[in-house]
Amino acid sequence: MDLTDFGAGAQYIAGRQTRGSGEPFQVVNPADGSVVEQVALATAADVDTAVAAARAALPGWSSATPGARSEALTRLAAVLADAADDLARVETAQTGKPVKLATEFDVPGTVDNAAFFAGAARNLEGKAAGEYSGDHTSYVRREAIGVVGSISPWNYPLQMAAWKILPAIAAGNTIVLKPAELTPLTSLMFARACTEAGIPDGVVNVVTGAGRTAGEHLVSHPGVAMVSFTGSTAVGKRVAELATASVKRTHLELGGKAPFVVFDDADLDAAVHGAVAASLINGGQDCTAATRAYVQRPLYDAFVAGVAELYAAIRIGDPRDPRTDLGPLVSYAHRDRVAGFVERARSYATVVTGGPAPAKGHDGSDLTRGAYFAPTLITGAAQDSEVVQGEVFGPVLVVLPFDGDDEGLRLANDTPYGLAASAWTGNVHRSLRATREIAAGCVWVNDHIPIISEMPHGGYKASGYGKDMSQYSLDEYTQVKHVMFDTTAVARKDWHRTVFGDR
Ligand code: NAD
């Protein structure tokens, strides 16, 4: 099956590509403005059809043995691995991310996730059955929740589809995923790969509509039992409101503003390289990207100089060129949003380097046609300023000095977000204190960014709740039922005294 044959459709419902009944929409390559694919957006009626397909598939899939689900996911990992080149190419075309990132991170990470959940599907955990009351045997059933309505963002479309779909279906749920309208293509490819792997029709459905219409309809849909959302905190609040109104379980992976805390005993070279890589990965459009570096005073000047030097050597250019380090941002509108943060910062801080991209890329390509923005280093911003507190979601790093350890850790925690953070030090006590005191769902020590299928990803504070990846995410997509058997065979149970007294 050629996963890149999108036909006229942009919906994947009940194992078939269908055409959305809404507005036409162009998926645009932000490197040059060319049209990658013309799709028709989903309307509320398309969402209804997809939810009906997922409901129809639920009894069969939720009652399949874990072994059968595991085998299907193992085959899915193989289908995705076979399609690796196409997945990387389409991911780069629709997002503008460097093909080396898509090839070395997005696609293998997705294949590995499928392989992980193939194993995890057979390892649902619960308390041992036993006589916790003298008169009964109790056990726990871990059951699927039902149809999951999922909504994903544009920054890692393929990986986000995987993070949403895999734990949901591994646990026996069926799903309707609505990817971001800007970047629907690799989610559609993922759904087709599920069919190719023998996952029954209707278990995985993708609708590619707009957030306000298709997204809100999906989240509010009475046929949906759980809502799993990844995106901005602002939209997450709206999604939570709608889902709560119909008492759906919610799982929210929201925005981030990760601190990067460099203590004065840190390996400066490692911290500088770490900050550059962690702030520029995926053009900084990464919810865990390093955005605020707090550097203890003795290392501050050298750190700023080191980052500025490496930023100047970053190769900006056509993302299809495997030598390119930094491609365009996902869209012209998003590039302008990032530029707005930087332009406003000029009035209250120092833009050491960066801003609008040069006209020519490292490869001679014409950058004026794309949504490019240069790596941007800002110093001198106040802690309460917009660029320190707000989620810029671009290749922008703010560096601020601190004196004592207390101050560094306090500043690290001083935003509404709590998704990820890192601490840079050779001192075991400092690192232990930082990992304990920084309020974030992930704290790295002497690195920043790596993720792994076995470990949970998810936020604290305004970064949301619930975990993606890992065994923990399977828990999110199951509900626990207590089953209790009487072992006495006695008609008049002891506890009946609370009703009948001595009679
Ligand atoms: P976004 O919140 O604008 O959109 C996310 C999704 O929500 C899209 O599919 C969009 O169509 C949909 N949507 C928009 N309005 C909606 C509504 N009213 N009802 C239902 N759905 C609606 O986010 P984005 O710009 O696509 O992605 C960037 C954001 O995602 C950043 O804030 C980033 O931090 C966050 N993110 C978080 C994680 C994480 O794991 N915590 C991972 C990746 C991205």
Coordinates of C-alpha atoms and ligand atoms in Angstrom, one line a residue:
M1 CA 0.0 0.0 0.0
D2 CA 1.3 3.4 -0.9
L3 CA 0.7 5.4 2.2
T4 CA 1.3 8.7 0.4
D5 CA -1.6 8.3 -2.0
F6 CA -4.1 10.6 -0.3
G7 CA -6.5 10.5 -3.2
A8 CA -9.2 13.2 -3.0
G9 CA -9.8 12.4 0.6
A10 CA -8.5 13.8 3.8
Q11 CA -10.5 11.7 6.2
Y12 CA -9.7 8.2 7.1
I13 CA -12.9 6.5 8.4
A14 CA -13.7 2.8 8.9
G15 CA -10.6 1.8 7.0
R16 CA -11.2 3.9 4.0
Q17 CA -10.1 7.3 2.7
T18 CA -13.1 9.5 2.3
R19 CA -13.5 13.1 1.2
G20 CA -14.3 15.6 3.9
S21 CA -17.6 17.4 3.3
G22 CA -16.2 20.8 4.4
E23 CA -14.1 23.6 3.0
P24 CA -11.1 22.9 0.7
F25 CA -7.8 23.4 2.5
Q26 CA -4.3 23.6 1.2
V27 CA -1.5 21.9 3.1
V28 CA 1.4 24.3 2.4
N29 CA 5.1 23.6 2.5
P30 CA 6.5 26.5 4.6
A31 CA 9.9 26.2 2.9
D32 CA 8.6 27.8 -0.3
G33 CA 4.8 28.2 -0.1
S34 CA 4.1 25.4 -2.5
V35 CA 1.0 23.3 -2.1
V36 CA 1.8 19.8 -0.7
E37 CA -1.7 18.5 -0.8
Q38 CA -5.2 19.9 -1.3
V39 CA -7.7 18.4 1.2
A40 CA -11.3 18.9 2.1
L41 CA -11.8 19.6 5.8
A42 CA -14.1 17.6 8.0
T43 CA -17.4 18.9 9.2
A44 CA -19.4 17.9 12.2
A45 CA -21.2 15.3 10.0
D46 CA -17.8 13.7 9.2
V47 CA -17.0 13.6 12.8
D48 CA -20.3 11.9 13.5
T49 CA -19.5 9.3 10.8
A50 CA -16.0 8.7 12.3
V51 CA -17.4 8.3 15.9
A52 CA -20.0 5.9 14.6
A53 CA -17.3 3.8 13.0
A54 CA -15.2 3.8 16.1
R55 CA -18.2 2.8 18.2
A56 CA -19.0 -0.1 15.8
A57 CA -15.4 -1.3 16.1
L58 CA -15.3 -1.1 19.8
P59 CA -16.9 -4.4 20.9
G60 CA -14.6 -6.5 18.7
W61 CA -11.4 -4.6 19.5
S62 CA -11.9 -4.3 23.2
S63 CA -12.6 -8.0 23.5
A64 CA -9.6 -9.0 21.4
T65 CA -7.0 -10.7 23.5
P66 CA -4.0 -8.6 24.5
G67 CA -1.9 -11.0 22.5
A68 CA -3.9 -10.3 19.3
R69 CA -3.7 -6.5 19.9
S70 CA 0.0 -6.9 20.5
E71 CA 0.6 -8.8 17.3
A72 CA -1.3 -6.1 15.3
L73 CA 0.9 -3.4 16.8
T74 CA 4.1 -5.4 16.1
R75 CA 2.9 -5.6 12.4
L76 CA 2.2 -1.9 12.6
A77 CA 5.8 -1.1 13.7
A78 CA 7.0 -3.1 10.7
V79 CA 4.7 -1.3 8.2
L80 CA 5.8 2.1 9.6
A81 CA 9.5 1.1 9.4
D82 CA 9.0 0.1 5.7
A83 CA 7.4 3.5 5.0
A84 CA 10.2 5.4 6.9
D85 CA 11.5 7.4 3.9
D86 CA 8.0 8.4 2.8
L87 CA 7.0 9.4 6.3
A88 CA 10.1 11.5 6.8
R89 CA 9.7 13.2 3.4
V90 CA 6.0 14.1 4.0
E91 CA 6.6 15.2 7.6
T92 CA 9.3 17.6 6.3
A93 CA 7.1 18.9 3.5
Q94 CA 4.2 19.7 5.7
T95 CA 6.1 21.1 8.7
G96 CA 9.3 22.4 7.3
K97 CA 11.4 20.5 9.8
P98 CA 14.9 19.4 8.7
V99 CA 14.7 16.0 7.1
K100 CA 17.6 14.8 9.3
L101 CA 15.3 15.4 12.3
A102 CA 12.4 13.6 10.7
T103 CA 14.6 10.8 9.7
E104 CA 16.6 10.4 12.9
F105 CA 14.0 11.3 15.5
D106 CA 10.4 11.5 14.4
V107 CA 10.1 8.3 12.4
P108 CA 12.3 6.0 14.4
G109 CA 10.7 7.3 17.6
T110 CA 7.3 6.5 16.1
V111 CA 8.4 3.0 15.1
D112 CA 9.8 2.4 18.5
N113 CA 6.6 3.6 20.2
A114 CA 4.6 1.1 18.2
A115 CA 7.0 -1.7 19.2
F116 CA 6.9 -0.6 22.8
F117 CA 3.1 -0.6 23.0
A118 CA 3.0 -4.0 21.3
G119 CA 4.8 -5.3 24.4
A120 CA 2.9 -3.1 26.8
A121 CA -0.5 -4.3 25.5
R122 CA 0.3 -7.6 27.2
N123 CA 1.4 -6.1 30.5
L124 CA -1.6 -4.4 32.0
E125 CA -1.1 -4.3 35.7
G126 CA -3.4 -4.6 38.7
K127 CA -3.6 -5.7 42.3
A128 CA -3.5 -9.5 42.8
A129 CA -6.9 -11.2 43.2
G130 CA -7.4 -12.1 46.9
E131 CA -9.6 -12.3 50.0
Y132 CA -9.2 -8.7 51.1
S133 CA -12.5 -9.2 53.1
G134 CA -12.7 -12.6 54.8
D135 CA -16.0 -13.3 53.0
H136 CA -15.1 -12.3 49.5
T137 CA -12.6 -12.7 46.7
S138 CA -11.8 -9.5 44.9
Y139 CA -10.1 -8.8 41.7
V140 CA -9.6 -5.9 39.4
R141 CA -10.5 -5.7 35.7
R142 CA -8.6 -3.1 33.7
E143 CA -11.0 -2.2 30.9
A144 CA -11.0 0.0 27.9
I145 CA -12.8 3.3 28.3
G146 CA -14.5 3.4 24.9
V147 CA -14.1 5.7 22.0
V148 CA -11.3 8.2 22.5
G149 CA -11.5 11.6 20.9
S150 CA -8.0 12.9 20.4
I151 CA -6.7 16.2 19.2
S152 CA -3.1 16.8 18.2
P153 CA -0.8 19.8 17.4
W154 CA 1.3 20.6 14.3
N155 CA 4.8 20.5 15.7
Y156 CA 5.4 16.7 15.7
P157 CA 2.4 15.5 13.8
L158 CA 3.5 11.9 13.3
Q159 CA 4.8 11.4 16.8
M160 CA 1.8 13.1 18.3
A161 CA -0.5 10.7 16.3
A162 CA 1.5 7.8 17.6
W163 CA 1.5 9.0 21.2
K164 CA -2.3 9.4 21.1
I165 CA -3.3 6.4 19.0
L166 CA -0.9 3.7 20.3
P167 CA -1.7 3.6 24.1
A168 CA -5.4 4.1 23.3
I169 CA -5.7 1.1 21.0
A170 CA -3.2 -1.0 22.9
A171 CA -5.6 -0.8 25.8
G172 CA -8.5 -1.9 23.7
N173 CA -10.1 1.5 22.9
T174 CA -11.0 2.8 19.5
I175 CA -10.1 6.3 18.5
V176 CA -11.0 9.3 16.3
L177 CA -8.0 11.6 16.0
K178 CA -8.2 15.2 14.7
P179 CA -4.7 16.4 13.8
A180 CA -3.9 20.1 13.4
E181 CA -5.4 21.3 10.1
L182 CA -1.9 22.6 9.0
T183 CA -0.3 19.1 9.1
P184 CA -2.8 16.2 8.6
L185 CA -0.8 14.1 6.2
T186 CA 1.4 11.8 8.3
S187 CA -1.6 11.2 10.7
L188 CA -3.5 9.9 7.6
M189 CA -0.5 7.8 6.7
F190 CA -0.4 6.4 10.2
A191 CA -4.1 5.4 10.0
R192 CA -3.6 3.7 6.6
A193 CA -0.6 1.9 8.1
C194 CA -2.9 0.5 10.8
T195 CA -5.2 -0.9 8.1
E196 CA -2.2 -2.4 6.3
A197 CA -1.1 -4.0 9.6
G198 CA -4.5 -5.7 9.9
I199 CA -6.0 -3.5 12.6
P200 CA -9.7 -3.8 12.0
D201 CA -11.6 -1.0 10.2
G202 CA -12.9 1.6 12.5
V203 CA -10.4 1.1 15.3
V204 CA -8.3 4.1 14.1
N205 CA -10.1 7.0 12.4
V206 CA -8.7 10.4 11.4
V207 CA -10.7 13.5 10.7
T208 CA -8.8 16.6 9.5
G209 CA -11.1 19.5 10.3
A210 CA -10.6 22.8 12.0
G211 CA -10.4 23.1 15.8
R212 CA -13.4 25.3 16.3
T213 CA -15.7 23.1 14.3
A214 CA -14.6 19.5 14.0
G215 CA -12.5 19.7 17.2
E216 CA -15.2 21.1 19.4
H217 CA -17.7 18.7 17.9
L218 CA -15.5 15.7 18.6
V219 CA -14.7 16.8 22.2
S220 CA -18.4 17.4 23.0
H221 CA -19.7 14.3 21.2
P222 CA -21.9 12.0 23.3
G223 CA -20.4 8.9 21.6
V224 CA -16.9 9.8 22.8
A225 CA -15.9 8.6 26.3
M226 CA -12.5 10.2 26.7
V227 CA -10.8 13.2 25.4
S228 CA -7.0 13.2 24.9
F229 CA -5.6 16.6 23.8
T230 CA -2.1 17.9 23.0
G231 CA -1.8 21.6 22.2
S232 CA -1.7 25.0 23.7
T233 CA -2.8 25.7 27.3
A234 CA -5.4 28.2 26.0
V235 CA -7.1 25.6 23.8
G236 CA -6.6 22.9 26.4
K237 CA -8.8 24.9 28.8
R238 CA -11.5 25.2 26.3
V239 CA -11.3 21.5 25.5
A240 CA -11.4 20.7 29.2
E241 CA -14.6 22.8 29.7
L242 CA -16.4 21.1 26.8
A243 CA -15.3 17.6 27.9
T244 CA -16.2 18.3 31.5
A245 CA -19.7 19.4 30.6
S246 CA -20.4 15.8 29.5
V247 CA -18.2 14.2 32.2
K248 CA -15.6 12.7 30.0
R249 CA -12.2 11.6 31.2
T250 CA -9.6 14.2 30.0
H251 CA -5.9 13.9 29.3
L252 CA -4.2 17.2 28.6
E253 CA -0.7 17.7 27.3
L254 CA -0.3 21.5 27.1
G255 CA 2.3 24.2 26.6
G256 CA 5.7 24.5 28.1
K257 CA 8.4 27.1 28.9
A258 CA 11.3 24.9 29.9
P259 CA 14.0 26.4 32.1
F260 CA 17.7 25.4 31.6
V261 CA 19.6 26.0 34.8
V262 CA 23.4 26.2 34.7
F263 CA 25.2 26.1 38.0
D264 CA 28.7 27.5 38.3
D265 CA 30.4 24.1 38.5
A266 CA 28.8 22.9 35.2
D267 CA 30.8 21.8 32.2
L268 CA 30.5 25.0 30.2
D269 CA 31.1 23.4 26.8
A270 CA 28.4 20.8 27.4
A271 CA 25.9 23.4 28.7
V272 CA 26.5 25.7 25.7
H273 CA 26.1 22.9 23.1
G274 CA 23.1 21.5 25.1
A275 CA 21.4 24.9 25.1
V276 CA 21.9 25.5 21.4
A277 CA 20.6 22.0 20.4
A278 CA 17.7 22.1 22.9
S279 CA 16.6 25.5 21.9
L280 CA 16.8 24.9 18.1
I281 CA 15.4 21.4 17.8
N282 CA 12.4 21.4 15.5
G283 CA 13.0 25.2 15.1
G284 CA 12.2 25.6 18.8
Q285 CA 8.7 24.4 18.1
D286 CA 9.0 21.8 20.8
C287 CA 7.0 21.9 24.0
T288 CA 10.0 20.8 26.0
A289 CA 12.6 23.1 24.1
A290 CA 15.0 25.0 26.3
T291 CA 13.6 28.6 26.3
R292 CA 14.9 30.2 29.5
A293 CA 18.6 29.6 30.4
Y294 CA 19.4 30.7 34.0
V295 CA 23.2 30.8 34.3
Q296 CA 25.1 31.3 37.6
R297 CA 27.0 34.6 37.4
P298 CA 30.6 33.2 37.1
L299 CA 29.7 31.4 33.9
Y300 CA 27.2 33.9 32.5
D301 CA 29.3 35.9 30.0
A302 CA 31.1 32.9 28.6
F303 CA 27.8 31.1 28.2
V304 CA 26.2 34.0 26.3
A305 CA 29.3 34.3 24.1
G306 CA 29.4 30.5 23.4
V307 CA 25.7 30.3 22.5
A308 CA 26.0 33.4 20.2
E309 CA 29.0 31.8 18.4
L310 CA 27.2 28.5 17.8
Y311 CA 24.0 30.2 16.7
A312 CA 25.9 32.1 14.1
A313 CA 27.2 28.8 12.6
I314 CA 23.8 27.2 12.3
R315 CA 23.0 26.2 8.7
I316 CA 19.6 27.7 7.9
G317 CA 18.1 26.4 4.6
D318 CA 16.0 24.0 2.6
P319 CA 14.8 21.4 5.1
R320 CA 15.1 18.7 2.4
D321 CA 18.9 19.2 2.4
P322 CA 20.3 16.7 4.9
R323 CA 22.9 19.3 5.9
T324 CA 20.3 21.8 7.0
D325 CA 20.2 22.4 10.8
L326 CA 17.2 24.8 10.9
G327 CA 14.3 24.9 8.4
P328 CA 11.4 27.3 8.3
L329 CA 8.8 27.5 11.0
V330 CA 5.6 25.7 10.4
S331 CA 3.7 28.6 8.7
Y332 CA 4.1 32.3 7.8
A333 CA 1.6 33.2 10.4
H334 CA 3.5 31.4 13.1
R335 CA 6.8 33.0 11.9
D336 CA 5.2 36.4 12.2
R337 CA 4.0 35.5 15.7
V338 CA 7.5 34.6 16.7
A339 CA 8.9 37.7 15.1
G340 CA 6.4 39.8 17.1
F341 CA 7.7 38.4 20.4
V342 CA 11.3 39.3 19.3
E343 CA 10.4 42.8 18.0
R344 CA 8.5 43.7 21.2
A345 CA 11.5 42.4 23.2
R346 CA 13.8 44.9 21.6
S347 CA 12.1 47.6 23.6
Y348 CA 12.9 46.1 27.0
A349 CA 15.8 43.6 26.4
T350 CA 18.8 43.1 24.2
V351 CA 18.6 40.9 21.1
V352 CA 22.2 39.7 21.0
T353 CA 21.8 37.9 17.7
G354 CA 19.1 36.7 15.4
G355 CA 15.7 38.1 14.2
P356 CA 14.6 37.8 10.6
A357 CA 16.4 35.2 8.6
P358 CA 19.0 36.1 5.9
A359 CA 17.8 36.1 2.3
K360 CA 20.0 33.1 1.3
G361 CA 20.4 29.8 3.0
H362 CA 23.7 27.9 3.6
D363 CA 22.9 26.0 0.4
G364 CA 22.2 29.1 -1.6
S365 CA 18.4 28.6 -1.4
D366 CA 16.1 31.6 -1.5
L367 CA 14.9 32.0 2.1
T368 CA 12.6 34.9 1.3
R369 CA 9.9 32.6 0.0
G370 CA 9.8 30.5 3.2
A371 CA 8.7 31.0 6.8
Y372 CA 12.3 31.2 8.1
F373 CA 13.5 32.9 11.3
A374 CA 17.1 33.0 12.5
P375 CA 18.3 31.6 15.9
T376 CA 17.7 34.4 18.3
L377 CA 19.5 35.1 21.6
I378 CA 18.0 37.6 24.0
T379 CA 19.5 38.9 27.3
G380 CA 18.6 41.6 29.8
A381 CA 14.9 40.7 29.9
A382 CA 13.0 41.0 33.2
Q383 CA 11.7 37.8 34.7
D384 CA 8.1 39.0 34.4
S385 CA 8.5 40.1 30.8
E386 CA 6.5 38.6 27.9
V387 CA 9.5 36.8 26.3
V388 CA 10.4 35.1 29.6
Q389 CA 6.9 34.2 30.6
G390 CA 5.1 33.5 27.3
E391 CA 5.4 30.4 25.0
V392 CA 7.2 31.8 21.9
F393 CA 7.5 28.4 20.3
G394 CA 10.4 29.4 18.0
P395 CA 14.2 29.4 17.8
V396 CA 14.5 31.9 20.6
L397 CA 16.5 31.5 23.8
V398 CA 16.5 34.0 26.7
V399 CA 19.5 33.9 29.0
L400 CA 19.4 35.5 32.4
P401 CA 22.0 35.4 35.3
F402 CA 21.4 34.3 38.9
D403 CA 23.5 34.3 42.0
G404 CA 22.6 31.8 44.7
D405 CA 21.2 28.3 44.1
D406 CA 17.9 29.3 45.8
E407 CA 17.5 32.1 43.3
G408 CA 18.2 29.9 40.3
L409 CA 15.6 27.3 41.3
R410 CA 13.1 29.9 42.2
L411 CA 13.4 31.6 38.8
A412 CA 13.2 28.2 37.1
N413 CA 9.8 27.6 38.7
D414 CA 8.5 31.1 38.1
T415 CA 6.2 30.6 35.1
P416 CA 2.7 29.0 34.9
Y417 CA 4.2 26.1 33.0
G418 CA 5.8 22.8 34.3
L419 CA 6.5 20.5 31.4
A420 CA 10.2 20.0 31.4
A421 CA 13.5 21.4 32.7
S422 CA 17.2 20.7 33.0
A423 CA 19.9 21.3 35.5
W424 CA 23.6 21.4 34.6
T425 CA 26.1 20.6 37.4
G426 CA 28.7 18.1 38.4
N427 CA 27.6 18.2 42.0
V428 CA 25.4 15.3 43.0
H429 CA 23.7 17.3 45.8
R430 CA 22.9 20.2 43.6
S431 CA 21.5 17.9 40.9
L432 CA 19.4 16.0 43.5
R433 CA 18.0 19.2 44.9
A434 CA 17.2 20.5 41.4
T435 CA 15.4 17.4 40.4
R436 CA 13.4 17.5 43.6
E437 CA 12.5 21.2 43.6
I438 CA 11.8 22.0 40.0
A439 CA 8.1 21.5 39.4
A440 CA 8.1 19.8 36.0
G441 CA 7.0 16.5 34.6
C442 CA 10.6 15.8 33.4
V443 CA 13.9 17.1 34.7
W444 CA 17.1 16.2 32.9
V445 CA 20.5 16.4 34.4
N446 CA 23.3 17.5 32.1
D447 CA 21.1 17.0 29.0
H448 CA 17.9 18.4 27.7
I449 CA 15.4 16.9 25.2
P450 CA 15.9 13.1 25.0
I451 CA 12.8 11.0 25.4
I452 CA 12.3 7.3 25.5
S453 CA 9.2 5.1 24.9
E454 CA 9.5 3.4 28.4
M455 CA 9.4 6.7 30.3
P456 CA 6.4 9.0 30.8
H457 CA 6.0 12.4 29.2
G458 CA 3.6 14.9 30.6
G459 CA 3.2 18.1 32.5
Y460 CA 2.8 19.7 35.9
K461 CA 0.9 23.0 36.5
A462 CA -0.5 24.7 33.4
S463 CA 1.3 22.2 31.2
G464 CA -1.5 19.8 31.9
Y465 CA -1.9 16.3 33.3
G466 CA -1.8 12.8 32.2
K467 CA 1.2 10.9 30.7
D468 CA 2.1 10.0 27.1
M469 CA 4.3 7.0 26.3
S470 CA 5.3 4.4 28.9
Q471 CA 3.2 2.1 30.9
Y472 CA 1.7 5.1 32.7
S473 CA -0.1 6.2 29.5
L474 CA -1.8 2.8 29.3
D475 CA -3.2 3.5 32.8
E476 CA -4.7 6.7 31.4
Y477 CA -6.6 4.8 28.7
T478 CA -8.1 2.2 31.0
Q479 CA -10.6 2.2 33.7
V480 CA -10.4 0.0 36.7
K481 CA -13.3 -2.2 37.8
H482 CA -13.5 -3.9 41.1
V483 CA -15.2 -7.3 40.9
M484 CA -16.2 -8.9 44.3
F485 CA -17.4 -12.5 44.7
D486 CA -19.1 -13.7 47.8
T487 CA -17.2 -16.8 49.2
T488 CA -19.6 -17.8 52.0
A489 CA -22.7 -19.0 50.1
V490 CA -24.7 -17.7 53.1
A491 CA -28.0 -16.0 52.5
R492 CA -27.9 -13.9 55.6
K493 CA -24.6 -12.1 55.5
D494 CA -23.0 -10.7 58.6
W495 CA -23.1 -7.1 57.3
H496 CA -26.9 -7.3 56.8
R497 CA -27.1 -6.6 60.6
T498 CA -26.6 -2.9 59.6
V499 CA -30.1 -3.1 58.0
F500 CA -32.0 -5.9 59.7
G501 CA -30.5 -5.6 63.2
D502 CA -31.1 -8.8 65.2
R503 CA -34.1 -9.9 63.1
Ligands
NAD1 P1 -3.2 24.6 19.4 O1 -3.7 24.5 20.8 O2 -3.5 25.9 18.6 O3 -3.9 23.5 18.5 C1 -3.8 22.1 18.9 C2 -5.0 21.4 18.3 O4 -6.2 21.8 18.8 C3 -5.1 21.5 16.8 O5 -5.5 20.2 16.2 C4 -6.3 22.5 16.6 O6 -7.0 22.3 15.4 C5 -7.1 22.1 17.8 N1 -8.0 23.2 18.3 C6 -7.9 24.5 18.2 N2 -9.0 25.1 18.7 C7 -9.8 24.1 19.2 C8 -11.0 24.1 19.9 N3 -11.6 25.3 20.2 N4 -11.6 23.0 20.2 C9 -11.0 21.8 19.9 N5 -9.8 21.7 19.3 C10 -9.2 22.9 18.9 O7 -1.7 24.2 19.4 P2 -0.7 24.1 18.2 O8 -0.4 25.6 17.8 O9 -1.2 23.2 17.1 O10 0.6 23.4 18.9 C11 1.5 24.1 19.6 C12 1.1 23.9 21.1 O11 1.1 22.5 21.5 C13 2.2 24.5 22.0 O12 1.5 25.2 23.1 C14 2.9 23.3 22.5 O13 3.6 23.5 23.8 C15 1.9 22.3 22.6 N6 2.4 21.0 22.7 C16 2.4 20.3 23.9 C17 3.0 19.0 23.9 C18 3.0 18.3 25.2 O14 3.3 17.1 25.2 N7 2.7 18.9 26.4 C19 3.5 18.4 22.8 C20 3.5 19.2 21.6 C21 2.9 20.4 21.6

